[in-house]
mmCIF file of C-alpha atoms and ligand atoms in Angstrom:
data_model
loop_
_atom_site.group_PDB
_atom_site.id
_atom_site.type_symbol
_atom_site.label_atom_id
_atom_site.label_comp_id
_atom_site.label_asym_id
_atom_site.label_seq_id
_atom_site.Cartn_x
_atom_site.Cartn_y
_atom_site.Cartn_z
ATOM 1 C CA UNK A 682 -4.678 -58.519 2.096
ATOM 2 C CA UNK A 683 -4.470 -54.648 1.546
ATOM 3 C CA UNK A 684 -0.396 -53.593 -0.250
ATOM 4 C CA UNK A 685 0.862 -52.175 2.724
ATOM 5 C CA UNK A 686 4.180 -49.851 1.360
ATOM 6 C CA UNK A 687 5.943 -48.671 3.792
ATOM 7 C CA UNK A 688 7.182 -50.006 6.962
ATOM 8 C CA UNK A 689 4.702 -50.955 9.323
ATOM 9 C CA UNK A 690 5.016 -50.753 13.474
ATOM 10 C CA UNK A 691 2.664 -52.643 15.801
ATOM 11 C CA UNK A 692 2.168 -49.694 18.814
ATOM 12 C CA UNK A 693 -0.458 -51.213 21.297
ATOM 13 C CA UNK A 694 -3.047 -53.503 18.826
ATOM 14 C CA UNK A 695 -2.942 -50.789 16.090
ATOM 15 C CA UNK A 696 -0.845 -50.886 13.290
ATOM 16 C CA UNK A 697 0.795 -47.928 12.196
ATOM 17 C CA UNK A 698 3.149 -46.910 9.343
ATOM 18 C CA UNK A 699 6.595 -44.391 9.672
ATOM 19 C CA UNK A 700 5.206 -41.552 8.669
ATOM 20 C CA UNK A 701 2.281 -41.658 11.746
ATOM 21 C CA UNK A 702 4.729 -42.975 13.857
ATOM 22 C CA UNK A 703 7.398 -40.370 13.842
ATOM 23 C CA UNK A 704 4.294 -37.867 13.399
ATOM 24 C CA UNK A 705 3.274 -39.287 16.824
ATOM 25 C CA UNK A 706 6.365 -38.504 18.512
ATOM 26 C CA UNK A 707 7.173 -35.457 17.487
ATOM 27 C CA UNK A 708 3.393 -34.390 18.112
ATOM 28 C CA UNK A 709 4.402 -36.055 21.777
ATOM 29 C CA UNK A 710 7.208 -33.637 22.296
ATOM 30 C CA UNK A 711 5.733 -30.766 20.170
ATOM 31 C CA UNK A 712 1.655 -30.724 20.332
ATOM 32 C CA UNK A 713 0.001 -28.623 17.960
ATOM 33 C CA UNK A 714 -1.413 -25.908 18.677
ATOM 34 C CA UNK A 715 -4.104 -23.445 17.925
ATOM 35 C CA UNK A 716 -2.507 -20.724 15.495
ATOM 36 C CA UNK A 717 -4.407 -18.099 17.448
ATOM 37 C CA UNK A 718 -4.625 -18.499 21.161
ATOM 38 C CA UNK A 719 -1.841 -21.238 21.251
ATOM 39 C CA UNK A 720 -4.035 -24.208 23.167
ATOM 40 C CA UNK A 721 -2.828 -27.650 22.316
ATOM 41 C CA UNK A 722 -4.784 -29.133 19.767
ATOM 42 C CA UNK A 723 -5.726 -32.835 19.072
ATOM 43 C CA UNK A 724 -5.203 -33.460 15.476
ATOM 44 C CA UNK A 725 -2.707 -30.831 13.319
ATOM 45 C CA UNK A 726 -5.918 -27.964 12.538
ATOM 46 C CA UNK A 727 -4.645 -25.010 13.300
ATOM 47 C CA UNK A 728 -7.210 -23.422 14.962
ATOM 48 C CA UNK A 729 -9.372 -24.550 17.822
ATOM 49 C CA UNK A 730 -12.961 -24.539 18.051
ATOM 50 C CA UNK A 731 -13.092 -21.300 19.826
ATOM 51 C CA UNK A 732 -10.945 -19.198 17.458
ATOM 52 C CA UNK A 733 -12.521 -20.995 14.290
ATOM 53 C CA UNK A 734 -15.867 -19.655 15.035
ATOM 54 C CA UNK A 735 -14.089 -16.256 15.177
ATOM 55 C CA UNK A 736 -11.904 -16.364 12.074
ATOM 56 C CA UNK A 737 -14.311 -15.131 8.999
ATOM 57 C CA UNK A 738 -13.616 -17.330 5.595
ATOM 58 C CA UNK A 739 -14.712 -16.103 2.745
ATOM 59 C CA UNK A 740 -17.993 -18.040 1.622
ATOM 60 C CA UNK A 741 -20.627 -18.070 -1.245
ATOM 61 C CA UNK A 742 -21.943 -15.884 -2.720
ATOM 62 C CA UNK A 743 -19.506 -13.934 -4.142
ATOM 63 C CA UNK A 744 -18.366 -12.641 -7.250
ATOM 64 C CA UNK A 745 -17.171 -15.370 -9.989
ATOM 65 C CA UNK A 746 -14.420 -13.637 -10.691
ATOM 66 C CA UNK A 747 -13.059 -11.134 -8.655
ATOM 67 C CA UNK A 748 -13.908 -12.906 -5.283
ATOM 68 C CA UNK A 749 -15.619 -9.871 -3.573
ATOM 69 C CA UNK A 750 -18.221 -11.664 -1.226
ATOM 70 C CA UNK A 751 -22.063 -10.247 -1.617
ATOM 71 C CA UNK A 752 -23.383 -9.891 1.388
ATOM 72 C CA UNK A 753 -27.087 -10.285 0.029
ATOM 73 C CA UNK A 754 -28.984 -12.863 -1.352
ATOM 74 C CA UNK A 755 -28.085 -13.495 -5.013
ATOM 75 C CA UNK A 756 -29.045 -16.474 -7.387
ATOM 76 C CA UNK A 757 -26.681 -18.150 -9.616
ATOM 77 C CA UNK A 758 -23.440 -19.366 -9.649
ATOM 78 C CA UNK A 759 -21.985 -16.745 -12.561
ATOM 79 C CA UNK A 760 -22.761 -13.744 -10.759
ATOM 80 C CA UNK A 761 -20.694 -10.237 -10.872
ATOM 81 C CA UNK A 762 -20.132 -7.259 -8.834
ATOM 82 C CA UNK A 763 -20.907 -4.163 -10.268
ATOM 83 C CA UNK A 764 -16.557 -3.318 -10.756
ATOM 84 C CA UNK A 765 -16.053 -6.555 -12.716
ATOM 85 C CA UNK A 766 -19.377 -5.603 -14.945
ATOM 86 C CA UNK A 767 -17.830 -1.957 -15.741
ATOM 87 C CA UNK A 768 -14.669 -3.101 -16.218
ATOM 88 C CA UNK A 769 -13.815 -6.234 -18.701
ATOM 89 C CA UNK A 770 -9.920 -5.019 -18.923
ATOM 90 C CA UNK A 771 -8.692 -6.451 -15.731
ATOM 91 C CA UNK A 772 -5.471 -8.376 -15.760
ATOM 92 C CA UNK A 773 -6.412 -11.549 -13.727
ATOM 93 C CA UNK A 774 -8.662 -14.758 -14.454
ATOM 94 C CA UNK A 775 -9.916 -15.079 -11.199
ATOM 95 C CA UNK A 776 -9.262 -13.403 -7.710
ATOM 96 C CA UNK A 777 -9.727 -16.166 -4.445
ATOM 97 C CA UNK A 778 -9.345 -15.370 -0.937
ATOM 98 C CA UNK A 779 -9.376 -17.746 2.202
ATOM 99 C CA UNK A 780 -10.023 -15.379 4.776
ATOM 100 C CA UNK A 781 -12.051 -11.776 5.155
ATOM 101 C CA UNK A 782 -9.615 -9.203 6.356
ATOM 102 C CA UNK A 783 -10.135 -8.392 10.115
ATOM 103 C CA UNK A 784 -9.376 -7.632 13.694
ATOM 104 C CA UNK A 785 -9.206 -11.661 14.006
ATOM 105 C CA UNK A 786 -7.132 -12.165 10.855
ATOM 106 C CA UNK A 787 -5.196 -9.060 10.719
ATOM 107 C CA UNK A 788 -2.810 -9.801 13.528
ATOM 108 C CA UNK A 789 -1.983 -13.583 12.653
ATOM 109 C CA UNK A 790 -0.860 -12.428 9.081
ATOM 110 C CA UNK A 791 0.922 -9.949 10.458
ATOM 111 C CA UNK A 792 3.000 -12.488 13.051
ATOM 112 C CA UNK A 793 3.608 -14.677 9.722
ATOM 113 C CA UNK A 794 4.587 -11.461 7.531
ATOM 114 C CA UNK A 795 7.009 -9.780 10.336
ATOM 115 C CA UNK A 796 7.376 -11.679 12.933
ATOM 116 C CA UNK A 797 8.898 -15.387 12.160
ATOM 117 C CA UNK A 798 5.777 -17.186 12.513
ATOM 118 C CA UNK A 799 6.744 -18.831 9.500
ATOM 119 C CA UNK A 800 4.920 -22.045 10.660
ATOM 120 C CA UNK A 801 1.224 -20.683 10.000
ATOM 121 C CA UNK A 802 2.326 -21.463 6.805
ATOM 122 C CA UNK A 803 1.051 -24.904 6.732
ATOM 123 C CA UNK A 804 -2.272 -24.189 7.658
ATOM 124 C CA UNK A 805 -2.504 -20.869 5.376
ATOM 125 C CA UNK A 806 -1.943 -23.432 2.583
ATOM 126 C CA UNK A 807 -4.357 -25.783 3.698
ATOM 127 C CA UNK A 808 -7.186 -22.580 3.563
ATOM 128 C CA UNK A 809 -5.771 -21.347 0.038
ATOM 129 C CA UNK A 810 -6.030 -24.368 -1.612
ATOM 130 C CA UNK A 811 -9.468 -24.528 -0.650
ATOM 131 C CA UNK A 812 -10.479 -21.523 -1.499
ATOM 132 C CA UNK A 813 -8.680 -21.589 -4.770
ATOM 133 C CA UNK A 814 -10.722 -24.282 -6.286
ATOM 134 C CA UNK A 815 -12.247 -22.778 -9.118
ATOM 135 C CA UNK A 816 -8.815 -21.785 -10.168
ATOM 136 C CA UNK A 817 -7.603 -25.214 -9.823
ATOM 137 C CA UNK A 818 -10.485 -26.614 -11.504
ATOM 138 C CA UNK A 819 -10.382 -24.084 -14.605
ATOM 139 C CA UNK A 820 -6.694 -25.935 -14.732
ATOM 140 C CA UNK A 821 -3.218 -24.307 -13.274
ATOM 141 C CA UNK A 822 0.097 -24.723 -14.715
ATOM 142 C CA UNK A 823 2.751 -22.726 -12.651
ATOM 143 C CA UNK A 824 2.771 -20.958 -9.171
ATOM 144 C CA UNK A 825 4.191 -17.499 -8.722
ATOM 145 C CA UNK A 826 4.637 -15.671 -5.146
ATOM 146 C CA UNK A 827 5.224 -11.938 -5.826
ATOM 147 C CA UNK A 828 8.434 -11.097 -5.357
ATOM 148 C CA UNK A 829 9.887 -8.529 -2.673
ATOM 149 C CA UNK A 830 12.491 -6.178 -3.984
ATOM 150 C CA UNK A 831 15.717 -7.443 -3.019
ATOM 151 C CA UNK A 832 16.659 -5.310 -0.412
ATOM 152 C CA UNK A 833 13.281 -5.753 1.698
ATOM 153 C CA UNK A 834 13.791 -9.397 1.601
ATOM 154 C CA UNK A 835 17.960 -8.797 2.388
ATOM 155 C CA UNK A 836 15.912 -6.471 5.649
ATOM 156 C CA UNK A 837 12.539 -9.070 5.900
ATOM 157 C CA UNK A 838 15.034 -12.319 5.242
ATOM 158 C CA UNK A 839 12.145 -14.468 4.303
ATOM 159 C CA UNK A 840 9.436 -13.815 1.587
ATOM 160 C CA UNK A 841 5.865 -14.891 3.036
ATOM 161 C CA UNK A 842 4.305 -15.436 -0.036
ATOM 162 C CA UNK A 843 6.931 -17.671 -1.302
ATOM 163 C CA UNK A 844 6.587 -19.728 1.685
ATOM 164 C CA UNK A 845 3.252 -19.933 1.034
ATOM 165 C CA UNK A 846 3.602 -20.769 -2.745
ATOM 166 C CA UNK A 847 6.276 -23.595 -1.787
ATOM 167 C CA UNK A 848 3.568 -25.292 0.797
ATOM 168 C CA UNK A 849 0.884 -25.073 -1.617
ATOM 169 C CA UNK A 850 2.995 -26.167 -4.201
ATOM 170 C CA UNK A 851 3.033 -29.310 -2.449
ATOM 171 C CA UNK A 852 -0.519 -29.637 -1.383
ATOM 172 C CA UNK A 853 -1.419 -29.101 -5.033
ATOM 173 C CA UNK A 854 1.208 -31.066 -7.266
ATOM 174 C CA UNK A 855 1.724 -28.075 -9.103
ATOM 175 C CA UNK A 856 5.211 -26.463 -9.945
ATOM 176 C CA UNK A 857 6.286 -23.139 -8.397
ATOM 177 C CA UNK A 858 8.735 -20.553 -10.222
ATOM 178 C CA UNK A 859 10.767 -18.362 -7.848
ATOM 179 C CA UNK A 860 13.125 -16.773 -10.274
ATOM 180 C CA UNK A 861 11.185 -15.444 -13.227
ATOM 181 C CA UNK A 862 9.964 -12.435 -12.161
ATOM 182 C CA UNK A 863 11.292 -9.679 -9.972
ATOM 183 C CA UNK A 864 10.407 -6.655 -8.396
ATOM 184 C CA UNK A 865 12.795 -3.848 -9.883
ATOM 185 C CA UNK A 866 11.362 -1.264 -8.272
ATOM 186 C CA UNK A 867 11.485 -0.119 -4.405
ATOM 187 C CA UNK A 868 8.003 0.439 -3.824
ATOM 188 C CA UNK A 869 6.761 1.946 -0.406
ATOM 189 C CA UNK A 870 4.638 -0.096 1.909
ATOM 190 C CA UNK A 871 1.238 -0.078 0.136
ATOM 191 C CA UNK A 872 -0.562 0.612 3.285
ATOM 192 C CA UNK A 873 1.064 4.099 3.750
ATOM 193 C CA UNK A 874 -1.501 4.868 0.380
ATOM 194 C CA UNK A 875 -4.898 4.271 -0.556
ATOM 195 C CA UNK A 876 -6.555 4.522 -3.782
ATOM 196 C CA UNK A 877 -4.828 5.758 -6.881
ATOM 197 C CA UNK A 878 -1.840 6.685 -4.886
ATOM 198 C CA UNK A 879 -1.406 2.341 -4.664
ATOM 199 C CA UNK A 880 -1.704 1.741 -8.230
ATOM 200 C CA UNK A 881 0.879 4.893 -8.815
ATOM 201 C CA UNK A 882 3.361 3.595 -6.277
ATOM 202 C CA UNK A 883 3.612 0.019 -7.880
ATOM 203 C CA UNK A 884 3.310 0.913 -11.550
ATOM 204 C CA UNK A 885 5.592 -0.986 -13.555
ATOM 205 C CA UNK A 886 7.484 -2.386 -10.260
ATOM 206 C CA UNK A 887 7.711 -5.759 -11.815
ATOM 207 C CA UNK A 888 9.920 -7.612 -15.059
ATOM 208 C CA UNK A 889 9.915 -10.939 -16.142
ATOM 209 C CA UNK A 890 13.122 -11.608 -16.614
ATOM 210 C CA UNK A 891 12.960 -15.233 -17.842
ATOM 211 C CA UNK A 892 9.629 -14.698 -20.651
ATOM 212 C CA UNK A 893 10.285 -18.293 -21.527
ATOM 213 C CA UNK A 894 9.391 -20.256 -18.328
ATOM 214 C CA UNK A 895 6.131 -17.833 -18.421
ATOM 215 C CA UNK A 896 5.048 -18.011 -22.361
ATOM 216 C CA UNK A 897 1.689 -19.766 -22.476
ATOM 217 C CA UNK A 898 1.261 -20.761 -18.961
ATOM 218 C CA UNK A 899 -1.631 -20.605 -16.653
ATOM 219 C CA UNK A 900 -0.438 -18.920 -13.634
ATOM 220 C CA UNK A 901 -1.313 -18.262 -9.860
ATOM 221 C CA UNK A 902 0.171 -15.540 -8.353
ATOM 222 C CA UNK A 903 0.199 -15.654 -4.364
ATOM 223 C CA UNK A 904 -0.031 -12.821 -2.330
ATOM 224 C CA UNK A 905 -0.967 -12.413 1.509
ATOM 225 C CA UNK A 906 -3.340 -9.898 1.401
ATOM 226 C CA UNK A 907 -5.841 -8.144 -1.228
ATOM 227 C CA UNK A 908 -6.845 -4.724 -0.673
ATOM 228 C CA UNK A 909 -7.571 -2.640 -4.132
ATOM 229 C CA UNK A 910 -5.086 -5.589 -5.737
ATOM 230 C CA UNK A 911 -3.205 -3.133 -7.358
ATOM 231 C CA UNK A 912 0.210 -5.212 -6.781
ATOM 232 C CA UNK A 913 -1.214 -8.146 -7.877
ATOM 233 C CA UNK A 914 -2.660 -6.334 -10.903
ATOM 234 C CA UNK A 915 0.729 -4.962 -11.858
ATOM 235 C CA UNK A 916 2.970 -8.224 -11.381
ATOM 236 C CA UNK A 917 0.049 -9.565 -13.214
ATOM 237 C CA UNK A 918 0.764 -7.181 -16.317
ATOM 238 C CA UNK A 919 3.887 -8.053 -16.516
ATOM 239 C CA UNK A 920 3.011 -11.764 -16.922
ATOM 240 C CA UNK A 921 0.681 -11.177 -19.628
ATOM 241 C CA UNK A 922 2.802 -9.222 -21.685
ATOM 242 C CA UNK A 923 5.580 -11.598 -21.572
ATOM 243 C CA UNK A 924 3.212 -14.121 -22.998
ATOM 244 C CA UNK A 925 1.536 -15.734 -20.175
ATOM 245 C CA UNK A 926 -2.011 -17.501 -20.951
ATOM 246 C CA UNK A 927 -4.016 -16.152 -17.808
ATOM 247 C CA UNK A 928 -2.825 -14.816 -14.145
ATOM 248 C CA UNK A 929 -5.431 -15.770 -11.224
ATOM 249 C CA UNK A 930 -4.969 -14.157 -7.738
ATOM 250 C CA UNK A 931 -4.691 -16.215 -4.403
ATOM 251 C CA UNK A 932 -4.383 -14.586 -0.851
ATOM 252 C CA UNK A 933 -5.119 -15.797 2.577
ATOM 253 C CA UNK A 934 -6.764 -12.441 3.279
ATOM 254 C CA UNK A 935 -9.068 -9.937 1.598
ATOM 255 C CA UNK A 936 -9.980 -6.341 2.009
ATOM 256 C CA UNK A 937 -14.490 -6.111 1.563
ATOM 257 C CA UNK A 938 -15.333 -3.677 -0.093
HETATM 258 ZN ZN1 LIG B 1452 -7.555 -21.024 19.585
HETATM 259 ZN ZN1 LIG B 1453 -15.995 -8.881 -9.073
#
Protein backbone atom coordinates (compact mmCIF):
# COMPACT_ATOMS: atom_id res chain seq x y z
CA UNK A 1 0.00 0.00 0.00
CA UNK A 2 1.65 3.39 -1.04
CA UNK A 3 1.70 6.22 2.55
CA UNK A 4 -0.86 8.30 1.31
CA UNK A 5 -0.41 11.87 3.61
CA UNK A 6 -2.83 13.96 3.13
CA UNK A 7 -6.46 13.68 2.83
CA UNK A 8 -7.65 11.79 0.06
CA UNK A 9 -11.18 12.43 -2.05
CA UNK A 10 -12.71 9.80 -4.34
CA UNK A 11 -14.01 12.31 -7.50
CA UNK A 12 -15.43 9.87 -10.22
CA UNK A 13 -12.99 6.40 -9.90
CA UNK A 14 -9.85 8.58 -9.37
CA UNK A 15 -8.48 9.35 -6.25
CA UNK A 16 -7.31 12.63 -5.58
CA UNK A 17 -5.63 14.48 -2.66
CA UNK A 18 -6.59 18.41 -1.27
CA UNK A 19 -4.19 20.08 -2.85
CA UNK A 20 -5.50 18.74 -6.66
CA UNK A 21 -8.78 19.01 -5.49
CA UNK A 22 -9.08 22.59 -4.51
CA UNK A 23 -6.51 23.14 -7.54
CA UNK A 24 -9.38 21.67 -9.62
CA UNK A 25 -11.89 24.03 -8.56
CA UNK A 26 -10.38 26.98 -8.58
CA UNK A 27 -8.88 26.03 -12.14
CA UNK A 28 -12.93 25.39 -12.75
CA UNK A 29 -13.80 28.92 -11.89
CA UNK A 30 -10.42 30.49 -12.94
CA UNK A 31 -8.74 28.47 -16.06
CA UNK A 32 -5.33 29.27 -16.80
CA UNK A 33 -4.40 30.94 -19.30
CA UNK A 34 -1.77 31.64 -21.84
CA UNK A 35 0.46 34.60 -20.38
CA UNK A 36 0.54 36.05 -23.87
CA UNK A 37 -2.59 35.87 -25.91
CA UNK A 38 -4.80 34.93 -22.84
CA UNK A 39 -6.42 31.42 -24.36
CA UNK A 40 -7.39 29.00 -21.67
CA UNK A 41 -4.89 26.55 -21.15
CA UNK A 42 -5.13 22.84 -20.03
CA UNK A 43 -2.57 22.29 -17.43
CA UNK A 44 -1.01 25.65 -15.42
CA UNK A 45 2.02 26.43 -18.48
CA UNK A 46 1.80 29.67 -19.10
CA UNK A 47 2.08 29.87 -22.52
CA UNK A 48 0.28 28.02 -25.26
CA UNK A 49 1.67 26.24 -28.05
CA UNK A 50 1.33 29.09 -30.37
CA UNK A 51 3.06 31.80 -28.30
CA UNK A 52 5.79 29.22 -27.03
CA UNK A 53 7.10 28.74 -30.44
CA UNK A 54 7.32 32.57 -30.52
CA UNK A 55 8.91 33.35 -27.16
CA UNK A 56 12.94 32.96 -27.74
CA UNK A 57 14.74 31.16 -24.50
CA UNK A 58 18.01 31.45 -24.23
CA UNK A 59 19.75 28.04 -25.30
CA UNK A 60 23.29 26.46 -25.67
CA UNK A 61 25.83 27.57 -26.68
CA UNK A 62 26.59 30.37 -24.85
CA UNK A 63 29.10 31.82 -22.81
CA UNK A 64 29.95 29.87 -19.36
CA UNK A 65 29.89 32.70 -17.61
CA UNK A 66 28.43 35.69 -18.69
CA UNK A 67 25.41 33.99 -20.47
CA UNK A 68 25.75 35.87 -23.86
CA UNK A 69 24.34 33.19 -26.38
CA UNK A 70 26.84 32.44 -29.56
CA UNK A 71 25.04 32.30 -32.32
CA UNK A 72 27.67 29.99 -34.17
CA UNK A 73 28.80 26.71 -33.82
CA UNK A 74 31.25 26.35 -30.91
CA UNK A 75 32.66 23.12 -29.16
CA UNK A 76 32.91 22.70 -25.54
CA UNK A 77 31.10 23.29 -22.65
CA UNK A 78 33.76 26.06 -20.99
CA UNK A 79 33.60 28.39 -23.71
CA UNK A 80 33.95 32.44 -23.48
CA UNK A 81 32.99 35.43 -25.33
CA UNK A 82 35.56 37.60 -26.32
CA UNK A 83 34.33 40.48 -23.16
CA UNK A 84 34.66 37.81 -20.45
CA UNK A 85 38.30 36.78 -22.07
CA UNK A 86 39.50 40.63 -21.90
CA UNK A 87 38.12 41.21 -18.85
CA UNK A 88 38.77 38.76 -15.64
CA UNK A 89 37.63 41.76 -13.10
CA UNK A 90 33.96 41.39 -13.38
CA UNK A 91 31.92 41.36 -10.24
CA UNK A 92 29.58 38.31 -10.82
CA UNK A 93 30.11 34.36 -10.84
CA UNK A 94 27.85 33.69 -13.43
CA UNK A 95 25.21 35.73 -15.51
CA UNK A 96 21.78 33.37 -16.57
CA UNK A 97 18.95 34.51 -18.52
CA UNK A 98 15.56 32.69 -19.34
CA UNK A 99 14.49 34.59 -22.15
CA UNK A 100 16.27 36.69 -25.25
CA UNK A 101 15.05 40.23 -25.10
CA UNK A 102 12.41 40.94 -27.86
CA UNK A 103 9.35 42.25 -29.55
CA UNK A 104 7.67 38.90 -28.04
CA UNK A 105 9.22 39.27 -24.58
CA UNK A 106 9.51 42.91 -24.27
CA UNK A 107 5.87 43.69 -23.75
CA UNK A 108 4.97 40.79 -21.20
CA UNK A 109 7.84 42.08 -18.85
CA UNK A 110 6.73 45.22 -19.25
CA UNK A 111 2.80 44.28 -18.14
CA UNK A 112 4.58 42.45 -15.02
CA UNK A 113 7.04 45.55 -14.34
CA UNK A 114 4.20 48.43 -14.73
CA UNK A 115 1.24 47.18 -15.15
CA UNK A 116 -0.02 44.70 -12.16
CA UNK A 117 0.46 41.60 -13.97
CA UNK A 118 2.00 40.45 -10.97
CA UNK A 119 0.77 36.85 -11.71
CA UNK A 120 3.40 36.11 -14.61
CA UNK A 121 5.32 35.75 -11.74
CA UNK A 122 4.80 32.14 -11.32
CA UNK A 123 5.73 31.15 -14.56
CA UNK A 124 8.84 33.71 -14.77
CA UNK A 125 10.06 31.58 -11.83
CA UNK A 126 9.42 28.43 -13.32
CA UNK A 127 11.85 29.74 -16.59
CA UNK A 128 14.57 31.25 -14.09
CA UNK A 129 15.05 28.40 -12.20
CA UNK A 130 15.72 26.59 -15.22
CA UNK A 131 17.87 28.60 -16.67
CA UNK A 132 19.78 29.21 -13.52
CA UNK A 133 21.05 25.75 -13.16
CA UNK A 134 24.58 26.05 -13.32
CA UNK A 135 24.27 28.56 -10.58
CA UNK A 136 22.31 26.25 -8.54
CA UNK A 137 24.52 23.47 -9.22
CA UNK A 138 27.90 25.46 -8.42
CA UNK A 139 25.76 25.72 -4.90
CA UNK A 140 23.55 28.99 -3.75
CA UNK A 141 23.15 30.20 -0.35
CA UNK A 142 20.92 33.41 -0.28
CA UNK A 143 18.60 35.20 -2.86
CA UNK A 144 18.75 38.93 -3.39
CA UNK A 145 16.18 40.99 -5.73
CA UNK A 146 17.73 44.45 -6.37
CA UNK A 147 16.20 46.83 -4.57
CA UNK A 148 14.18 49.97 -5.96
CA UNK A 149 14.91 53.21 -4.22
CA UNK A 150 12.25 53.83 -1.87
CA UNK A 151 10.38 56.33 -3.42
CA UNK A 152 9.96 54.41 -6.91
CA UNK A 153 8.61 51.52 -5.07
CA UNK A 154 6.31 54.20 -2.64
CA UNK A 155 5.27 55.42 -6.85
CA UNK A 156 5.69 51.50 -8.48
CA UNK A 157 4.05 49.91 -5.01
CA UNK A 158 5.39 46.54 -5.80
CA UNK A 159 9.07 45.52 -6.58
CA UNK A 160 9.08 42.90 -9.60
CA UNK A 161 12.15 41.42 -8.86
CA UNK A 162 11.30 40.72 -5.36
CA UNK A 163 8.28 39.01 -6.45
CA UNK A 164 10.23 37.10 -8.49
CA UNK A 165 12.94 36.27 -5.84
CA UNK A 166 10.02 35.26 -3.28
CA UNK A 167 8.50 32.63 -6.05
CA UNK A 168 11.77 31.28 -6.80
CA UNK A 169 12.63 31.21 -3.40
CA UNK A 170 10.10 28.66 -3.11
CA UNK A 171 10.68 26.67 -6.20
CA UNK A 172 14.29 26.40 -5.08
CA UNK A 173 14.34 25.87 -1.14
CA UNK A 174 16.64 28.56 -0.91
CA UNK A 175 16.33 31.64 1.51
CA UNK A 176 15.68 35.16 0.17
CA UNK A 177 16.98 38.48 1.98
CA UNK A 178 14.83 41.57 1.34
CA UNK A 179 16.34 43.95 3.80
CA UNK A 180 20.10 43.89 3.47
CA UNK A 181 20.75 45.94 0.81
CA UNK A 182 19.26 49.14 -0.47
CA UNK A 183 19.34 51.41 -3.16
CA UNK A 184 20.46 54.92 -1.67
CA UNK A 185 20.61 56.54 -4.61
CA UNK A 186 17.72 57.88 -7.08
CA UNK A 187 18.96 56.64 -10.20
CA UNK A 188 17.16 57.57 -13.58
CA UNK A 189 15.49 54.92 -15.63
CA UNK A 190 18.47 53.08 -17.18
CA UNK A 191 16.87 53.00 -20.51
CA UNK A 192 16.93 56.86 -20.91
CA UNK A 193 21.12 55.97 -21.27
CA UNK A 194 23.21 53.67 -23.04
CA UNK A 195 26.71 52.80 -22.60
CA UNK A 196 28.94 54.50 -20.10
CA UNK A 197 26.27 56.96 -19.34
CA UNK A 198 24.44 53.46 -17.45
CA UNK A 199 27.35 52.53 -15.49
CA UNK A 200 27.74 56.50 -14.47
CA UNK A 201 24.10 56.83 -13.52
CA UNK A 202 24.13 53.76 -11.07
CA UNK A 203 27.62 54.10 -9.63
CA UNK A 204 27.65 53.47 -6.10
CA UNK A 205 23.61 53.47 -5.96
CA UNK A 206 23.68 50.56 -3.64
CA UNK A 207 24.79 49.84 0.50
CA UNK A 208 24.59 46.90 2.38
CA UNK A 209 23.34 47.91 5.27
CA UNK A 210 23.23 44.61 7.23
CA UNK A 211 27.22 43.18 6.09
CA UNK A 212 26.46 40.35 8.45
CA UNK A 213 23.54 38.46 6.79
CA UNK A 214 25.86 38.89 3.49
CA UNK A 215 29.56 37.89 4.91
CA UNK A 216 30.56 34.67 3.17
CA UNK A 217 27.49 33.87 1.31
CA UNK A 218 26.90 32.72 -2.16
CA UNK A 219 24.41 35.00 -3.58
CA UNK A 220 21.87 35.40 -6.55
CA UNK A 221 20.87 38.61 -7.33
CA UNK A 222 17.50 38.83 -9.45
CA UNK A 223 16.85 41.30 -11.84
CA UNK A 224 14.20 41.47 -14.79
CA UNK A 225 16.17 42.42 -17.47
CA UNK A 226 20.05 42.47 -18.56
CA UNK A 227 21.17 44.94 -20.93
CA UNK A 228 25.07 46.11 -20.38
CA UNK A 229 24.32 44.71 -16.52
CA UNK A 230 25.66 47.64 -15.19
CA UNK A 231 22.98 47.63 -12.17
CA UNK A 232 23.55 44.30 -11.49
CA UNK A 233 27.31 44.90 -11.60
CA UNK A 234 27.06 47.72 -9.10
CA UNK A 235 24.59 46.08 -6.43
CA UNK A 236 26.96 43.32 -7.08
CA UNK A 237 30.03 45.49 -5.77
CA UNK A 238 28.52 46.30 -3.01
CA UNK A 239 28.01 42.64 -2.00
CA UNK A 240 31.49 41.76 -2.47
CA UNK A 241 32.92 44.36 -0.53
CA UNK A 242 30.81 43.73 2.39
CA UNK A 243 32.20 40.26 2.39
CA UNK A 244 30.05 38.24 0.23
CA UNK A 245 31.68 34.87 -1.29
CA UNK A 246 30.39 35.25 -5.02
CA UNK A 247 27.26 37.28 -6.66
CA UNK A 248 25.66 35.36 -9.83
CA UNK A 249 23.09 37.25 -12.02
CA UNK A 250 19.50 35.87 -12.84
CA UNK A 251 16.95 37.70 -15.19
CA UNK A 252 14.01 36.54 -17.14
CA UNK A 253 15.27 38.65 -20.05
CA UNK A 254 18.52 39.51 -21.81
CA UNK A 255 19.78 42.17 -24.10
CA UNK A 256 22.22 40.06 -27.29
CA UNK A 257 24.78 41.60 -27.95
ZN1 LIG B 1 -0.82 32.10 -26.24
ZN1 LIG C 1 30.83 36.11 -21.51
Amino acid sequence: MPKISSPVYIIGNKPISMTNFLTGIINTILPPRCIKCGKILEEVDGLCSDCFNEVTFVTKPYCSKCGMPFHEEVSGNKMLCGTCVKNKNQHFRMARSSLEYDEVSKPLILSFKFYDRTEYNKVFAKWLKLAGKDIFDAGVDLIIPIPLHYTRLLKRRYNQSALLAKELSKLSGIKTDYGSVVRHKRTKPQVQFSGSARHRNVKDAFSVKRPINIKGKRIILIDDVMTTGSTLSECAKALLSSGALSVDFLTIARVDG
